[in-house]
């Protein structure tokens, strides 16, 4: 079963993994705010472990602070909603009830960035990585496939402290397998090369891999770092790579302000100043549209990633 | 607003809107069908018999305002606005398409006649309170209407707005709850008890009415009674049926956000409509 995870929707793996965690530790709980089918926990968790499943209603702020109260009594709540409602809508509840109080609450933001497609501009959240990064005590994760998702969830349940994780809902291309172990603050070296460093996370990693493979055929060797942990960030691996390549491209399913690209620039400007190009959404709101349309409009398709890598490879510090 | 009311004509138009809306959503491949279908008679009554608007001048200062707080029901609002000539009916087929002016959730930035952008549930009633307060400050005579969902009523912000409107006696504000008894995951009473809903609103200082949300005369009379209230905001609890008119999913949780991946699914939904209609695009 474990080796066929990639044939399933990510949200289904979320529900199944929560079941595993509940079976290992009855303090683990699944909290929802009227989007339990969308998160993949209804009926997967709600029918198998009804006592550990709590649907709060369309009341995300209430869900987060109830989660904090549950955590104060030793429960380990996983609270899910769309990224927009799990992050920006409840930012003060997360700040005070969860992060400042340092409660063991896990927050799961589903349908990140462009994957919110048909729900459009009001739902398409490009800022959750940035605002969650800016929160003291918070760990910020964005797994790219089912195996990494499952590993992250096991780590989250074992780790004591607030965590925010993006959850892509649909099936994702297989990147890892069941031997994958998640290590916080550790970038994963997906491809090795000396011409340019490419940094990605979550949803963009399969696209970054495609770009790197296509560039390899053109004779450009990409050092590709996938960073499931956006915070804490693996500065050591990044700086070592940038020192070798002399130039960095970042790509994320987010606003280019403050998220992955922001983290990379903060580290490089202090420890290894090199040319950087950030790809993602250039400080704009989302809109109802297909992914292809949005990639094209905002300039972070595979073609754009390749072009940016070529440009940076040409400009890099020699 | 068109004064003449002809029941037969309205019945026919309502059926037509339901068919067109279902077609729009099916073309888009997915969308919030149930909560749009439950509002047809209410929204039609507002635009055809109650609200003063000017399609040629959508931002006319003296117009009545409508905040569709349950913004996912935007298709029904778009139909009303298209039929009232705020924009061409040809736009309707572009719902959710790349580059569209008609996004899935009500959007005042792109759509002439939409008064407030919504989509994040729980905010609209506060916006309506602000608009009503401003109108009163400026001595303006227009009314502010606001439609909220029953599931949406879970959001605490509604009750903050309720307290504000009650405290400030905003009698130029008329809110309507689309009480179709369903939200996404379940029936409202199973997920989070709303009852006694009328008493809740009353206790916040509102005048409360109940109506059958699919009966033309009842809706019209109730809205007029609500408008006539002085010294208090008014809430109309409108009993409705989610996905009314689409027998495949009527009164079912599955009607909330239908998925239409292929022609077979498209045919299935359109064939399930009680009445067929010609498409205006
Ligand atoms: C703040 C917020 N949380 C969650 C959602 C997702 N959502 C969209 S509709 C809906 C249920 C709303 O139920 P109700 O108000 O009864 O609408 P209706 O059944 O009439 O369509 C939810 C949870 C949202 N749009 N906004």
mmCIF file of C-alpha atoms in Angstrom, chain B residues 98-238:
data_model
loop_
_atom_site.group_PDB
_atom_site.id
_atom_site.type_symbol
_atom_site.label_atom_id
_atom_site.label_comp_id
_atom_site.label_asym_id
_atom_site.label_seq_id
_atom_site.Cartn_x
_atom_site.Cartn_y
_atom_site.Cartn_z
ATOM 1 C CA UNK B 98 -9.670 32.621 -18.350
ATOM 2 C CA UNK B 99 -9.793 36.423 -18.468
ATOM 3 C CA UNK B 100 -13.527 36.548 -17.598
ATOM 4 C CA UNK B 101 -15.336 39.530 -16.133
ATOM 5 C CA UNK B 102 -17.629 37.135 -14.249
ATOM 6 C CA UNK B 103 -15.668 35.281 -11.567
ATOM 7 C CA UNK B 104 -17.177 32.554 -9.409
ATOM 8 C CA UNK B 105 -17.640 34.879 -6.432
ATOM 9 C CA UNK B 106 -19.431 38.235 -6.629
ATOM 10 C CA UNK B 107 -16.873 40.789 -7.712
ATOM 11 C CA UNK B 108 -17.526 44.528 -7.656
ATOM 12 C CA UNK B 109 -14.237 45.270 -9.392
ATOM 13 C CA UNK B 110 -15.246 43.689 -12.694
ATOM 14 C CA UNK B 111 -19.030 43.407 -12.766
ATOM 15 C CA UNK B 112 -21.214 46.489 -13.343
ATOM 16 C CA UNK B 113 -23.992 46.488 -10.756
ATOM 17 C CA UNK B 114 -22.264 44.407 -8.098
ATOM 18 C CA UNK B 115 -22.064 46.670 -5.067
ATOM 19 C CA UNK B 116 -19.640 44.729 -2.883
ATOM 20 C CA UNK B 117 -16.978 42.101 -3.466
ATOM 21 C CA UNK B 118 -17.625 38.971 -1.428
ATOM 22 C CA UNK B 119 -16.484 35.349 -1.265
ATOM 23 C CA UNK B 120 -14.945 35.116 2.156
ATOM 24 C CA UNK B 121 -18.056 34.276 4.150
ATOM 25 C CA UNK B 122 -19.159 36.331 7.119
ATOM 26 C CA UNK B 123 -18.016 39.756 5.962
ATOM 27 C CA UNK B 124 -20.936 41.013 3.882
ATOM 28 C CA UNK B 125 -23.292 41.935 6.685
ATOM 29 C CA UNK B 126 -20.613 44.128 8.250
ATOM 30 C CA UNK B 127 -20.058 45.789 4.869
ATOM 31 C CA UNK B 128 -23.799 46.350 4.570
ATOM 32 C CA UNK B 129 -23.829 47.882 8.071
ATOM 33 C CA UNK B 130 -21.093 50.293 7.034
ATOM 34 C CA UNK B 131 -22.938 51.249 3.866
ATOM 35 C CA UNK B 132 -26.210 51.742 5.754
ATOM 36 C CA UNK B 133 -24.530 53.810 8.455
ATOM 37 C CA UNK B 134 -22.910 56.047 5.827
ATOM 38 C CA UNK B 135 -26.224 56.520 4.021
ATOM 39 C CA UNK B 136 -27.888 57.627 7.220
ATOM 40 C CA UNK B 137 -25.014 59.988 8.082
ATOM 41 C CA UNK B 138 -25.376 61.628 4.686
ATOM 42 C CA UNK B 139 -29.159 61.832 4.887
ATOM 43 C CA UNK B 140 -29.563 59.565 1.860
ATOM 44 C CA UNK B 141 -32.792 57.709 1.262
ATOM 45 C CA UNK B 142 -31.646 54.507 -0.413
ATOM 46 C CA UNK B 143 -31.903 51.091 1.264
ATOM 47 C CA UNK B 144 -29.187 48.540 1.804
ATOM 48 C CA UNK B 145 -30.076 44.880 1.308
ATOM 49 C CA UNK B 146 -27.863 42.017 2.323
ATOM 50 C CA UNK B 147 -28.231 38.285 1.683
ATOM 51 C CA UNK B 148 -26.449 35.871 3.975
ATOM 52 C CA UNK B 149 -26.399 32.068 4.051
ATOM 53 C CA UNK B 150 -27.532 29.852 6.886
ATOM 54 C CA UNK B 151 -24.183 28.039 6.946
ATOM 55 C CA UNK B 152 -22.522 31.402 6.634
ATOM 56 C CA UNK B 153 -24.288 32.374 9.845
ATOM 57 C CA UNK B 154 -21.779 30.137 11.653
ATOM 58 C CA UNK B 155 -19.236 32.916 11.213
ATOM 59 C CA UNK B 156 -19.020 35.007 14.365
ATOM 60 C CA UNK B 157 -18.617 38.212 12.386
ATOM 61 C CA UNK B 158 -22.316 38.066 11.457
ATOM 62 C CA UNK B 159 -23.176 38.392 15.108
ATOM 63 C CA UNK B 160 -20.775 41.283 15.571
ATOM 64 C CA UNK B 161 -22.605 42.989 12.709
ATOM 65 C CA UNK B 162 -25.943 42.010 14.222
ATOM 66 C CA UNK B 163 -25.012 43.736 17.464
ATOM 67 C CA UNK B 164 -23.775 46.823 15.627
ATOM 68 C CA UNK B 165 -26.905 47.189 13.491
ATOM 69 C CA UNK B 166 -29.150 46.611 16.486
ATOM 70 C CA UNK B 167 -27.272 49.095 18.625
ATOM 71 C CA UNK B 168 -27.267 51.751 15.914
ATOM 72 C CA UNK B 169 -30.879 51.039 14.919
ATOM 73 C CA UNK B 170 -30.015 50.809 11.235
ATOM 74 C CA UNK B 171 -33.531 50.797 9.831
ATOM 75 C CA UNK B 172 -32.307 51.375 6.286
ATOM 76 C CA UNK B 173 -30.814 47.878 6.387
ATOM 77 C CA UNK B 174 -32.791 44.798 5.358
ATOM 78 C CA UNK B 175 -31.022 41.460 5.619
ATOM 79 C CA UNK B 176 -32.255 38.162 4.220
ATOM 80 C CA UNK B 177 -31.104 34.745 5.357
ATOM 81 C CA UNK B 178 -31.263 32.145 2.594
ATOM 82 C CA UNK B 179 -32.442 29.430 4.942
ATOM 83 C CA UNK B 180 -32.036 26.382 2.704
ATOM 84 C CA UNK B 181 -31.001 24.246 5.710
ATOM 85 C CA UNK B 182 -27.798 23.050 4.048
ATOM 86 C CA UNK B 183 -24.154 24.066 4.090
ATOM 87 C CA UNK B 184 -21.278 22.113 2.513
ATOM 88 C CA UNK B 185 -20.601 19.201 4.788
ATOM 89 C CA UNK B 186 -24.108 18.595 6.085
ATOM 90 C CA UNK B 187 -27.542 19.926 6.998
ATOM 91 C CA UNK B 188 -27.160 23.023 9.152
ATOM 92 C CA UNK B 189 -28.984 21.602 12.157
ATOM 93 C CA UNK B 190 -26.748 18.522 12.150
ATOM 94 C CA UNK B 191 -23.511 20.473 11.865
ATOM 95 C CA UNK B 192 -24.109 23.460 14.128
ATOM 96 C CA UNK B 193 -27.509 24.316 15.565
ATOM 97 C CA UNK B 194 -28.909 27.643 14.347
ATOM 98 C CA UNK B 195 -32.333 27.296 15.915
ATOM 99 C CA UNK B 196 -34.065 29.198 17.355
ATOM 100 C CA UNK B 197 -32.817 31.438 14.571
ATOM 101 C CA UNK B 198 -35.585 34.072 14.671
ATOM 102 C CA UNK B 199 -35.150 34.482 18.415
ATOM 103 C CA UNK B 200 -31.412 34.967 17.994
ATOM 104 C CA UNK B 201 -31.906 37.904 15.643
ATOM 105 C CA UNK B 202 -34.706 39.330 17.765
ATOM 106 C CA UNK B 203 -32.492 39.253 20.818
ATOM 107 C CA UNK B 204 -29.914 41.339 18.941
ATOM 108 C CA UNK B 205 -32.501 44.091 18.431
ATOM 109 C CA UNK B 206 -33.750 43.189 14.960
ATOM 110 C CA UNK B 207 -37.304 43.004 13.665
ATOM 111 C CA UNK B 208 -37.628 39.484 12.284
ATOM 112 C CA UNK B 209 -39.867 38.125 9.536
ATOM 113 C CA UNK B 210 -40.264 34.668 8.063
ATOM 114 C CA UNK B 211 -41.291 33.892 4.523
ATOM 115 C CA UNK B 212 -41.446 31.151 1.937
ATOM 116 C CA UNK B 213 -38.486 32.117 -0.238
ATOM 117 C CA UNK B 214 -40.040 30.708 -3.397
ATOM 118 C CA UNK B 215 -43.488 32.351 -3.143
ATOM 119 C CA UNK B 216 -43.571 35.601 -5.134
ATOM 120 C CA UNK B 217 -46.256 37.384 -3.152
ATOM 121 C CA UNK B 218 -44.942 36.280 0.214
ATOM 122 C CA UNK B 219 -41.430 37.489 -0.609
ATOM 123 C CA UNK B 220 -42.663 40.787 -1.978
ATOM 124 C CA UNK B 221 -44.958 41.511 0.939
ATOM 125 C CA UNK B 222 -42.336 40.525 3.480
ATOM 126 C CA UNK B 223 -39.638 42.684 1.942
ATOM 127 C CA UNK B 224 -42.009 45.635 1.939
ATOM 128 C CA UNK B 225 -42.936 45.031 5.555
ATOM 129 C CA UNK B 226 -39.228 44.861 6.403
ATOM 130 C CA UNK B 227 -38.528 48.109 4.573
ATOM 131 C CA UNK B 228 -41.348 49.768 6.523
ATOM 132 C CA UNK B 229 -39.797 48.922 9.903
ATOM 133 C CA UNK B 230 -38.602 52.012 11.771
ATOM 134 C CA UNK B 231 -36.004 52.227 14.504
ATOM 135 C CA UNK B 232 -34.528 48.743 13.953
ATOM 136 C CA UNK B 233 -32.776 46.718 11.289
ATOM 137 C CA UNK B 234 -34.883 43.949 9.742
ATOM 138 C CA UNK B 235 -34.039 40.318 9.110
ATOM 139 C CA UNK B 236 -36.077 38.125 6.798
ATOM 140 C CA UNK B 237 -35.625 34.419 7.365
ATOM 141 C CA UNK B 238 -36.498 33.014 3.953
#
